[in-house]
Amino acid sequence: MKTLLRGGIVISAHGETKADVLLENERVAAVGEDLPAGDAQVVDCAGKILFPGFIDGHTHFDLEVGGTITADDFATGSRAALRGGTTMVVDFAAPDKGETLAEGLERWRKKSEGRTACDYGFHMTIDDWNEGISREIDDMLDQGITSFKMYMTYPAMMIPEGDMYHALLRLKEAGGIVGVHCENDGVIRTLVSDAKAAGRLSPASHPRTRPAPLEAEAVGHLLRMAQLADVPVIIVHLTCRESLEEVRAARRRGQRVYVETCPHYLLLDDSVYDNPDYMEAAKFVCAPPIRKRADQSALWEALKNSEIDTVATDHCSFTTAQKRVGQYDFTKIPGGLPGVEHRGTLLYTYGVAAGRITAADMCRVLCENPAKLYGCWPRKGVIAPGSDGDIVVYDPSAGGVITAADQAQNVDYTPYEGRKTVGSIAQVYLRGRLAVDHGRVLETRGQFIHREKNQL
Ligand code: DUC
Ligand code: ZN
């Protein structure tokens, strides 16, 4: 099966060029000017922008959080991803404390196999540390799971600092990379109990009990441990200026630090928690919380300057009904936002079209860098001969509006309701085949991707 995408603007992380792209079987067969069509089906892409399929390195599908399960499972979440141009997600396998990594992985395989519309991989969560788990790290790498996750907050998942340090040393030896959720758990717990004792139980207390300095403190704390262990680390969902300063200080010391942020930290501010309608405010509860407008500017600036390496979604969706469990107590609201479907159009609209970043920058943080960091470059993340035929055909002239009524995410709201987009996704190709056409999902045949070590 051959398809010739004729005359689009092909984007890479380093620039753009007008070219034809020939897809043959699962791969990109050729990129160049005036390619002969032969027996290929020709698709006119004049006026369209061609990105490599977007990679979302941070999703939570089918995850149990605080007694409930995310609204999106692998089937619905990955369809929504694909509809939004994301041809690969890396989700978090999360063993329960006491389980082996293999047991956790097996559960995540069962949740995802045969049900995932886009390609996918797993990070492995380390929430326990012992000799057995230490030995299992090599097995994970052998099975294509080369990235890991640790939490500095959430009692169900955080591990003691000494164990975290040992895990860092072990990952260094094995060649794995770890992303860390950085928030100072001890002080957060104190602020939460102070707020509860004072009867301040509404979502307005959420950002006040998880303030930016407590994220930055944890970032600095982790980076000093990583300095001692002499190992690179990823700061996942970085939200604020103070945390960026910690990263800059570590980089000045010569440390390798990778930074991820998310659309909600770039586009929303903490006034969402002051909505007098309790449930409206509850929709935005996530951790770390949404920050101040000044933090948004700092993040855009850092994105432009290549200080931020990836933009992922931390998609962790709950319906309004699920969020209602916390209607009298903000600490019981399941934390997380939907977003996997809208990252590409949001970044194009508020980044590229607004003049904050270039299309090449967008490609760097959505495609090339995640592909390198998560070990699937150059199979993914670039439109080049030999790479997978994962292509987003973006039509910059066909604007749209984001609404919950028109989304595949399995939730009854979107944090971006009513936002106008500059352009929209016309088609998505997954491994050479048309998978989405103007919002209609046609193909659901995602594959588990065996990943190699970090190449960024
Ligand atoms: N933050 C959330 O809000 N939800 C899921 C996990 C996380 O880190
Ligand atoms: Zn997360």
Short mmCIF file of C-alpha atoms and ligand atoms in Angstrom, two decimals:
data_model
loop_
_atom_site.label_atom_id
_atom_site.label_comp_id
_atom_site.label_asym_id
_atom_site.label_seq_id
_atom_site.Cartn_x
_atom_site.Cartn_y
_atom_site.Cartn_z
CA MET A 1 0.00 0.00 0.00
CA LYS A 2 1.45 3.35 -1.09
CA THR A 3 0.33 6.91 -0.38
CA LEU A 4 1.98 10.06 -1.73
CA LEU A 5 1.38 13.17 0.37
CA ARG A 6 1.95 15.83 -2.25
CA GLY A 7 3.29 19.34 -1.69
CA GLY A 8 2.96 19.91 2.05
CA ILE A 9 5.35 21.76 4.35
CA VAL A 10 7.34 19.08 6.15
CA ILE A 11 8.40 20.07 9.66
CA SER A 12 11.41 18.79 11.57
CA ALA A 13 12.90 20.00 14.82
CA HIS A 14 15.44 21.92 12.77
CA GLY A 15 13.24 23.69 10.23
CA GLU A 16 10.76 23.22 7.45
CA THR A 17 10.82 22.37 3.79
CA LYS A 18 8.24 21.97 1.02
CA ALA A 19 8.33 18.32 -0.02
CA ASP A 20 6.37 15.24 -1.02
CA VAL A 21 6.27 12.30 1.37
CA LEU A 22 5.85 8.76 0.07
CA LEU A 23 4.43 6.23 2.51
CA GLU A 24 4.91 2.61 1.60
CA ASN A 25 3.63 -0.22 3.76
CA GLU A 26 4.31 0.93 7.32
CA ARG A 27 7.16 3.33 6.62
CA VAL A 28 8.21 6.59 5.04
CA ALA A 29 9.80 5.46 1.78
CA ALA A 30 10.97 8.84 0.45
CA VAL A 31 10.89 12.57 1.14
CA GLY A 32 11.68 14.97 -1.69
CA GLU A 33 10.51 17.34 -4.38
CA ASP A 34 8.27 16.09 -7.18
CA LEU A 35 8.42 12.43 -6.23
CA PRO A 36 6.95 10.18 -8.95
CA ALA A 37 3.51 8.93 -7.93
CA GLY A 38 3.75 5.52 -9.61
CA ASP A 39 0.91 3.40 -8.26
CA ALA A 40 0.57 5.40 -5.04
CA GLN A 41 -2.65 7.05 -4.00
CA VAL A 42 -1.96 10.79 -4.22
CA VAL A 43 -3.22 13.14 -1.49
CA ASP A 44 -2.98 16.87 -2.17
CA CYS A 45 -1.32 18.50 0.84
CA ALA A 46 -0.82 21.97 -0.64
CA GLY A 47 -1.24 24.55 2.12
CA LYS A 48 -0.98 21.84 4.80
CA ILE A 49 1.72 21.32 7.40
CA LEU A 50 3.12 17.82 7.93
CA PHE A 51 4.38 16.98 11.41
CA PRO A 52 5.77 13.62 12.51
CA GLY A 53 3.15 11.86 14.65
CA PHE A 54 3.11 13.46 18.09
CA ILE A 55 4.39 11.44 21.07
CA ASP A 56 2.80 11.91 24.48
CA GLY A 57 5.29 10.70 27.07
CA HIS A 58 2.93 11.09 30.02
CA THR A 59 -0.54 9.53 30.14
CA HIS A 60 -2.50 7.66 32.79
CA PHE A 61 -5.09 5.35 31.25
CA ASP A 62 -7.06 2.85 33.33
CA LEU A 63 -5.40 3.97 36.55
CA GLU A 64 -6.93 3.67 39.99
CA VAL A 65 -6.64 6.94 41.94
CA GLY A 66 -8.19 7.46 45.37
CA GLY A 67 -10.77 4.67 45.06
CA THR A 68 -11.89 5.43 41.52
CA ILE A 69 -10.54 4.58 38.06
CA THR A 70 -9.71 7.11 35.37
CA ALA A 71 -12.56 7.74 32.95
CA ASP A 72 -10.31 6.91 30.00
CA ASP A 73 -8.99 3.41 29.58
CA PHE A 74 -6.56 2.35 26.86
CA ALA A 75 -9.31 2.07 24.25
CA THR A 76 -10.92 5.48 24.74
CA GLY A 77 -7.76 7.35 25.74
CA SER A 78 -5.74 6.15 22.79
CA ARG A 79 -8.56 6.91 20.32
CA ALA A 80 -8.67 10.44 21.69
CA ALA A 81 -4.88 10.63 21.43
CA LEU A 82 -4.94 9.56 17.80
CA ARG A 83 -7.69 12.01 16.98
CA GLY A 84 -5.42 14.73 18.33
CA GLY A 85 -2.43 13.64 16.22
CA THR A 86 -0.71 11.61 18.92
CA THR A 87 0.44 8.39 17.31
CA MET A 88 2.28 7.09 20.37
CA VAL A 89 1.76 7.39 24.11
CA VAL A 90 4.00 6.25 26.95
CA ASP A 91 1.77 5.35 29.88
CA PHE A 92 2.80 4.52 33.44
CA ALA A 93 2.66 0.89 34.56
CA ALA A 94 2.15 1.09 38.32
CA PRO A 95 2.76 -2.00 40.45
CA ASP A 96 1.10 -1.90 43.87
CA LYS A 97 3.47 -1.74 46.80
CA GLY A 98 4.61 -5.32 47.48
CA GLU A 99 4.18 -6.41 43.86
CA THR A 100 7.11 -7.18 41.57
CA LEU A 101 7.71 -5.01 38.51
CA ALA A 102 6.83 -8.03 36.36
CA GLU A 103 3.44 -8.32 38.04
CA GLY A 104 2.73 -4.64 37.50
CA LEU A 105 3.81 -4.89 33.88
CA GLU A 106 1.57 -7.90 33.30
CA ARG A 107 -1.44 -5.97 34.58
CA TRP A 108 -0.66 -3.06 32.25
CA ARG A 109 -0.21 -5.41 29.31
CA LYS A 110 -3.67 -6.86 29.96
CA LYS A 111 -5.21 -3.37 30.16
CA SER A 112 -3.68 -2.32 26.84
CA GLU A 113 -3.11 -5.32 24.53
CA GLY A 114 -5.46 -5.41 21.58
CA ARG A 115 -7.34 -2.33 22.78
CA THR A 116 -4.96 0.54 22.07
CA ALA A 117 -5.57 2.62 18.96
CA CYS A 118 -2.18 4.32 18.77
CA ASP A 119 1.28 2.89 19.36
CA TYR A 120 2.32 2.75 22.98
CA GLY A 121 4.95 1.94 25.55
CA PHE A 122 5.20 1.95 29.34
CA HIS A 123 7.33 3.65 31.92
CA MET A 124 7.73 1.46 34.99
CA THR A 125 6.86 2.96 38.36
CA ILE A 126 9.27 2.19 41.19
CA ASP A 127 7.37 2.56 44.46
CA ASP A 128 9.31 -0.02 46.48
CA TRP A 129 12.98 -0.86 46.62
CA ASN A 130 14.53 -4.23 47.45
CA GLU A 131 17.00 -6.71 45.94
CA GLY A 132 14.35 -8.33 43.79
CA ILE A 133 13.23 -5.06 42.23
CA SER A 134 16.85 -4.03 41.74
CA ARG A 135 17.40 -7.26 39.77
CA GLU A 136 14.23 -6.72 37.72
CA ILE A 137 15.51 -3.41 36.29
CA ASP A 138 17.54 -5.27 33.64
CA ASP A 139 14.51 -7.42 32.73
CA MET A 140 12.52 -4.25 32.14
CA LEU A 141 15.15 -2.83 29.81
CA ASP A 142 15.27 -6.16 27.95
CA GLN A 143 11.51 -5.89 27.43
CA GLY A 144 11.75 -2.40 25.96
CA ILE A 145 10.85 -0.52 29.10
CA THR A 146 13.75 1.86 29.44
CA SER A 147 12.21 4.68 31.48
CA PHE A 148 10.98 4.65 35.05
CA LYS A 149 8.99 6.84 37.42
CA MET A 150 9.36 7.78 41.07
CA TYR A 151 7.14 9.93 43.27
CA MET A 152 8.22 12.27 46.07
CA THR A 153 4.58 12.61 47.14
CA TYR A 154 1.46 10.39 47.41
CA PRO A 155 1.83 7.87 50.27
CA ALA A 156 0.65 4.99 48.02
CA MET A 157 3.52 5.54 45.61
CA MET A 158 6.36 7.55 47.17
CA ILE A 159 9.51 5.78 48.27
CA PRO A 160 11.99 6.80 50.98
CA GLU A 161 14.84 9.04 49.88
CA GLY A 162 17.54 6.48 50.65
CA ASP A 163 15.76 3.97 48.42
CA MET A 164 15.39 6.62 45.77
CA TYR A 165 19.13 7.20 45.88
CA HIS A 166 19.83 3.47 45.52
CA ALA A 167 17.39 3.30 42.61
CA LEU A 168 19.20 6.20 40.92
CA LEU A 169 22.52 4.37 41.23
CA ARG A 170 21.02 1.17 39.86
CA LEU A 171 19.40 2.97 36.89
CA LYS A 172 22.73 4.59 36.13
CA GLU A 173 24.36 1.15 36.02
CA ALA A 174 21.60 -0.33 33.85
CA GLY A 175 21.23 2.69 31.54
CA GLY A 176 17.61 3.49 32.41
CA ILE A 177 16.24 6.99 32.87
CA VAL A 178 13.80 8.12 35.55
CA GLY A 179 11.13 10.82 35.61
CA VAL A 180 10.29 12.13 39.04
CA HIS A 181 7.15 13.78 40.43
CA CYS A 182 8.63 16.49 42.61
CA GLU A 183 6.62 17.96 45.50
CA ASN A 184 7.59 18.19 49.18
CA ASP A 185 5.13 15.74 50.71
CA GLY A 186 5.78 16.46 54.39
CA VAL A 187 5.05 20.18 54.27
CA ILE A 188 2.08 19.62 51.94
CA ARG A 189 0.57 17.28 54.51
CA THR A 190 1.00 19.92 57.21
CA LEU A 191 -0.58 22.64 55.05
CA VAL A 192 -3.49 20.32 54.23
CA SER A 193 -4.17 19.52 57.87
CA ASP A 194 -3.93 23.25 58.75
CA ALA A 195 -6.47 24.07 56.00
CA LYS A 196 -8.82 21.32 57.17
CA ALA A 197 -8.54 22.39 60.82
CA ALA A 198 -9.47 25.93 59.76
CA GLY A 199 -12.46 24.65 57.78
CA ARG A 200 -10.99 25.75 54.45
CA LEU A 201 -12.25 22.78 52.47
CA SER A 202 -12.94 24.20 49.00
CA PRO A 203 -10.76 23.76 45.89
CA ALA A 204 -9.29 27.23 46.56
CA SER A 205 -7.20 25.46 49.22
CA HIS A 206 -5.71 23.07 46.69
CA PRO A 207 -3.07 25.41 45.16
CA ARG A 208 -2.44 27.00 48.58
CA THR A 209 -1.53 23.65 50.12
CA ARG A 210 0.76 22.65 47.23
CA PRO A 211 2.53 25.98 46.52
CA ALA A 212 5.32 26.49 44.00
CA PRO A 213 8.19 26.68 46.56
CA LEU A 214 7.34 23.14 47.68
CA GLU A 215 7.66 21.89 44.11
CA ALA A 216 10.92 23.79 43.63
CA GLU A 217 12.28 22.49 46.95
CA ALA A 218 11.63 18.92 45.82
CA VAL A 219 13.18 19.60 42.41
CA GLY A 220 16.32 20.95 44.11
CA HIS A 221 16.32 18.04 46.55
CA LEU A 222 16.12 15.47 43.75
CA LEU A 223 18.75 17.25 41.68
CA ARG A 224 21.23 17.19 44.56
CA MET A 225 20.64 13.42 44.95
CA ALA A 226 21.11 13.03 41.19
CA GLN A 227 24.31 15.08 41.42
CA LEU A 228 25.67 12.75 44.06
CA ALA A 229 24.62 9.68 42.07
CA ASP A 230 25.98 11.33 38.91
CA VAL A 231 22.94 10.38 36.88
CA PRO A 232 20.61 12.29 34.51
CA VAL A 233 16.96 12.65 35.54
CA ILE A 234 13.70 13.95 34.09
CA ILE A 235 11.55 16.46 35.98
CA VAL A 236 8.02 15.58 34.90
CA HIS A 237 5.23 18.17 34.78
CA LEU A 238 7.35 21.14 35.84
CA THR A 239 5.02 24.06 36.51
CA CYS A 240 6.78 27.17 37.77
CA ARG A 241 9.61 29.70 37.59
CA GLU A 242 11.12 28.59 40.92
CA SER A 243 11.53 25.02 39.66
CA LEU A 244 13.15 26.28 36.47
CA GLU A 245 15.69 28.12 38.61
CA GLU A 246 16.60 24.86 40.36
CA VAL A 247 17.06 23.18 36.98
CA ARG A 248 19.23 26.04 35.74
CA ALA A 249 21.42 25.80 38.84
CA ALA A 250 21.91 22.07 38.30
CA ARG A 251 22.70 22.54 34.63
CA ARG A 252 25.25 25.19 35.54
CA ARG A 253 26.88 22.56 37.77
CA GLY A 254 27.14 20.38 34.68
CA GLN A 255 24.25 18.02 35.43
CA ARG A 256 22.07 16.54 32.71
CA VAL A 257 18.44 17.36 33.52
CA TYR A 258 15.47 16.87 31.20
CA VAL A 259 12.32 18.92 31.70
CA GLU A 260 8.73 18.18 30.78
CA THR A 261 5.78 20.56 31.13
CA CYS A 262 2.11 20.23 30.15
CA PRO A 263 -0.41 22.36 28.23
CA HIS A 264 -2.45 23.15 31.35
CA TYR A 265 0.56 24.82 32.97
CA LEU A 266 1.19 26.84 29.82
CA LEU A 267 -2.41 27.92 29.27
CA LEU A 268 -4.32 28.08 32.56
CA ASP A 269 -3.79 30.06 35.74
CA ASP A 270 -4.76 29.51 39.35
CA SER A 271 -7.84 31.73 39.16
CA VAL A 272 -9.62 28.52 38.04
CA TYR A 273 -9.65 27.47 41.70
CA ASP A 274 -11.45 30.64 42.81
CA ASN A 275 -14.60 29.85 40.85
CA PRO A 276 -17.49 30.20 43.35
CA ASP A 277 -19.06 27.12 41.74
CA TYR A 278 -17.33 24.39 43.78
CA MET A 279 -17.60 21.70 41.09
CA GLU A 280 -16.35 24.02 38.34
CA ALA A 281 -13.24 24.66 40.41
CA ALA A 282 -12.93 20.94 41.25
CA LYS A 283 -12.52 20.11 37.56
CA PHE A 284 -9.07 21.71 37.65
CA VAL A 285 -7.68 19.86 40.66
CA CYS A 286 -4.44 18.16 39.64
CA ALA A 287 -0.98 17.85 41.14
CA PRO A 288 1.09 19.90 40.94
CA PRO A 289 -1.67 22.52 40.77
CA ILE A 290 -2.12 25.15 38.10
CA ARG A 291 0.09 28.16 38.86
CA LYS A 292 0.20 31.93 38.33
CA ARG A 293 0.21 33.86 35.06
CA ALA A 294 3.86 34.78 35.67
CA ASP A 295 4.69 31.09 35.69
CA GLN A 296 3.00 30.62 32.31
CA SER A 297 5.26 33.31 30.84
CA ALA A 298 8.33 31.73 32.41
CA LEU A 299 7.40 28.34 30.90
CA TRP A 300 6.82 29.77 27.41
CA GLU A 301 10.15 31.57 27.61
CA ALA A 302 11.87 28.34 28.69
CA LEU A 303 10.16 26.43 25.90
CA LYS A 304 11.43 28.93 23.37
CA ASN A 305 14.96 28.74 24.81
CA SER A 306 15.07 24.92 24.68
CA GLU A 307 15.23 24.75 28.48
CA ILE A 308 12.09 22.60 28.36
CA ASP A 309 12.59 19.39 26.44
CA THR A 310 9.09 17.93 26.09
CA VAL A 311 5.44 18.89 26.40
CA ALA A 312 3.29 15.95 27.50
CA THR A 313 -0.25 15.95 28.86
CA ASP A 314 -0.31 14.00 32.16
CA HIS A 315 -3.74 12.99 30.86
CA CYS A 316 -5.57 11.59 33.90
CA SER A 317 -9.27 12.06 33.29
CA PHE A 318 -12.22 11.95 35.67
CA THR A 319 -15.81 12.88 34.91
CA THR A 320 -17.59 15.59 36.84
CA ALA A 321 -19.48 12.82 38.67
CA GLN A 322 -16.18 11.25 39.74
CA LYS A 323 -14.85 14.61 40.90
CA ARG A 324 -18.05 15.08 42.93
CA VAL A 325 -16.73 12.58 45.48
CA GLY A 326 -14.76 15.53 46.83
CA GLN A 327 -17.64 18.00 46.88
CA TYR A 328 -17.24 18.75 50.60
CA ASP A 329 -13.51 18.21 50.93
CA PHE A 330 -10.95 19.24 48.28
CA THR A 331 -8.52 16.50 49.38
CA LYS A 332 -10.98 13.84 48.19
CA ILE A 333 -11.27 15.21 44.63
CA PRO A 334 -9.49 12.75 42.31
CA GLY A 335 -6.56 14.68 40.85
CA GLY A 336 -5.95 14.94 37.15
CA LEU A 337 -7.05 16.64 33.93
CA PRO A 338 -8.04 15.37 30.50
CA GLY A 339 -5.88 16.67 27.66
CA VAL A 340 -4.48 13.93 25.43
CA GLU A 341 -6.72 14.95 22.53
CA HIS A 342 -5.93 18.65 22.37
CA ARG A 343 -2.20 19.08 22.94
CA GLY A 344 -1.24 19.51 19.28
CA THR A 345 -3.89 22.06 18.34
CA LEU A 346 -3.32 23.98 21.59
CA LEU A 347 0.42 24.16 21.06
CA TYR A 348 -0.05 25.22 17.44
CA THR A 349 -2.65 27.86 18.36
CA TYR A 350 -1.07 29.38 21.45
CA GLY A 351 2.54 28.63 20.52
CA VAL A 352 3.18 28.72 16.79
CA ALA A 353 0.30 30.91 15.55
CA ALA A 354 0.75 33.28 18.50
CA GLY A 355 4.43 33.72 17.59
CA ARG A 356 5.76 32.31 20.87
CA ILE A 357 7.49 29.33 19.27
CA THR A 358 8.13 28.08 15.74
CA ALA A 359 6.70 24.97 14.14
CA ALA A 360 10.19 23.47 14.46
CA ASP A 361 10.12 24.15 18.23
CA MET A 362 6.75 22.43 18.39
CA CYS A 363 8.19 19.44 16.55
CA ARG A 364 11.13 19.37 18.94
CA VAL A 365 8.99 19.14 22.09
CA LEU A 366 6.16 16.94 20.73
CA CYS A 367 8.11 14.66 18.39
CA GLU A 368 11.91 14.62 18.22
CA ASN A 369 12.82 15.05 21.88
CA PRO A 370 10.29 12.56 23.30
CA ALA A 371 11.35 10.04 20.62
CA LYS A 372 15.00 10.43 21.63
CA LEU A 373 14.41 10.59 25.38
CA TYR A 374 12.17 7.53 25.31
CA GLY A 375 14.36 5.51 22.97
CA CYS A 376 12.38 5.22 19.75
CA TRP A 377 14.34 7.62 17.52
CA PRO A 378 14.53 7.68 14.48
CA ARG A 379 11.71 5.19 14.11
CA LYS A 380 9.43 7.85 15.63
CA GLY A 381 9.70 11.63 15.93
CA VAL A 382 10.86 12.46 12.40
CA ILE A 383 9.62 12.28 8.82
CA ALA A 384 12.56 10.62 7.08
CA PRO A 385 13.10 7.57 4.89
CA GLY A 386 12.86 4.46 7.07
CA SER A 387 10.89 6.07 9.88
CA ASP A 388 7.37 4.88 10.71
CA GLY A 389 4.71 6.44 8.51
CA ASP A 390 3.24 8.40 11.43
CA ILE A 391 2.16 11.76 10.01
CA VAL A 392 -0.08 14.58 11.19
CA VAL A 393 -1.52 16.63 8.33
CA TYR A 394 -2.31 19.98 9.90
CA ASP A 395 -4.54 22.46 8.11
CA PRO A 396 -3.62 25.92 9.39
CA SER A 397 -6.54 27.55 7.61
CA ALA A 398 -9.34 25.38 9.06
CA GLY A 399 -9.90 26.73 12.54
CA GLY A 400 -12.08 24.96 15.05
CA VAL A 401 -13.44 25.24 18.57
CA ILE A 402 -12.61 22.86 21.42
CA THR A 403 -15.72 21.52 23.14
CA ALA A 404 -16.59 18.55 25.31
CA ALA A 405 -19.45 17.80 22.90
CA ASP A 406 -16.92 17.18 20.16
CA GLN A 407 -14.23 15.10 21.81
CA ALA A 408 -13.34 11.44 21.99
CA GLN A 409 -11.98 11.72 25.54
CA ASN A 410 -14.38 9.81 27.75
CA VAL A 411 -15.25 12.79 29.95
CA ASP A 412 -18.04 15.36 30.10
CA TYR A 413 -15.76 18.39 30.16
CA THR A 414 -12.54 19.81 28.80
CA PRO A 415 -10.43 22.44 30.57
CA TYR A 416 -10.28 24.26 27.21
CA GLU A 417 -14.04 24.50 26.54
CA GLY A 418 -14.89 27.11 23.92
CA ARG A 419 -11.33 27.93 22.93
CA LYS A 420 -10.92 28.73 19.26
CA THR A 421 -8.05 26.98 17.54
CA VAL A 422 -5.93 28.27 14.71
CA GLY A 423 -6.12 25.38 12.29
CA SER A 424 -7.05 21.80 12.93
CA ILE A 425 -5.89 18.28 12.24
CA ALA A 426 -7.05 17.14 8.81
CA GLN A 427 -5.59 13.64 8.75
CA VAL A 428 -3.46 11.36 10.87
CA TYR A 429 -1.50 8.44 9.42
CA LEU A 430 -0.39 5.64 11.71
CA ARG A 431 2.35 3.44 10.32
CA GLY A 432 1.45 4.31 6.75
CA ARG A 433 -2.32 4.01 6.96
CA LEU A 434 -4.95 6.70 7.24
CA ALA A 435 -6.08 6.45 10.86
CA VAL A 436 -8.03 9.70 11.31
CA ASP A 437 -9.82 11.74 8.68
CA HIS A 438 -11.25 15.10 9.80
CA GLY A 439 -11.95 13.82 13.30
CA ARG A 440 -13.23 10.39 12.25
CA VAL A 441 -11.09 7.62 13.75
CA LEU A 442 -10.73 4.88 11.13
CA GLU A 443 -7.98 2.63 12.46
CA THR A 444 -7.35 1.24 15.91
CA ARG A 445 -4.33 -1.01 15.65
CA GLY A 446 -1.75 0.33 18.06
CA GLN A 447 1.38 -1.70 18.71
CA PHE A 448 3.54 -2.02 21.79
CA ILE A 449 6.84 -0.32 20.94
CA HIS A 450 9.99 -1.94 22.28
CA ARG A 451 12.07 1.08 23.27
CA GLU A 452 15.84 1.51 23.44
CA LYS A 453 17.85 3.66 25.88
CA ASN A 454 17.69 7.47 26.06
CA GLN A 455 19.41 9.13 23.10
CA LEU A 456 18.73 12.79 23.97
N1 DUC B 1 -1.02 14.25 39.03
C1 DUC B 1 -2.34 14.25 38.83
O1 DUC B 1 -2.98 15.28 38.97
N2 DUC B 1 -2.93 13.08 38.49
C2 DUC B 1 -2.24 11.90 38.26
C3 DUC B 1 -0.86 11.85 38.66
C4 DUC B 1 -0.26 13.17 38.94
O2 DUC B 1 0.92 13.26 39.11
ZN ZN B 2 1.26 11.86 35.87
#
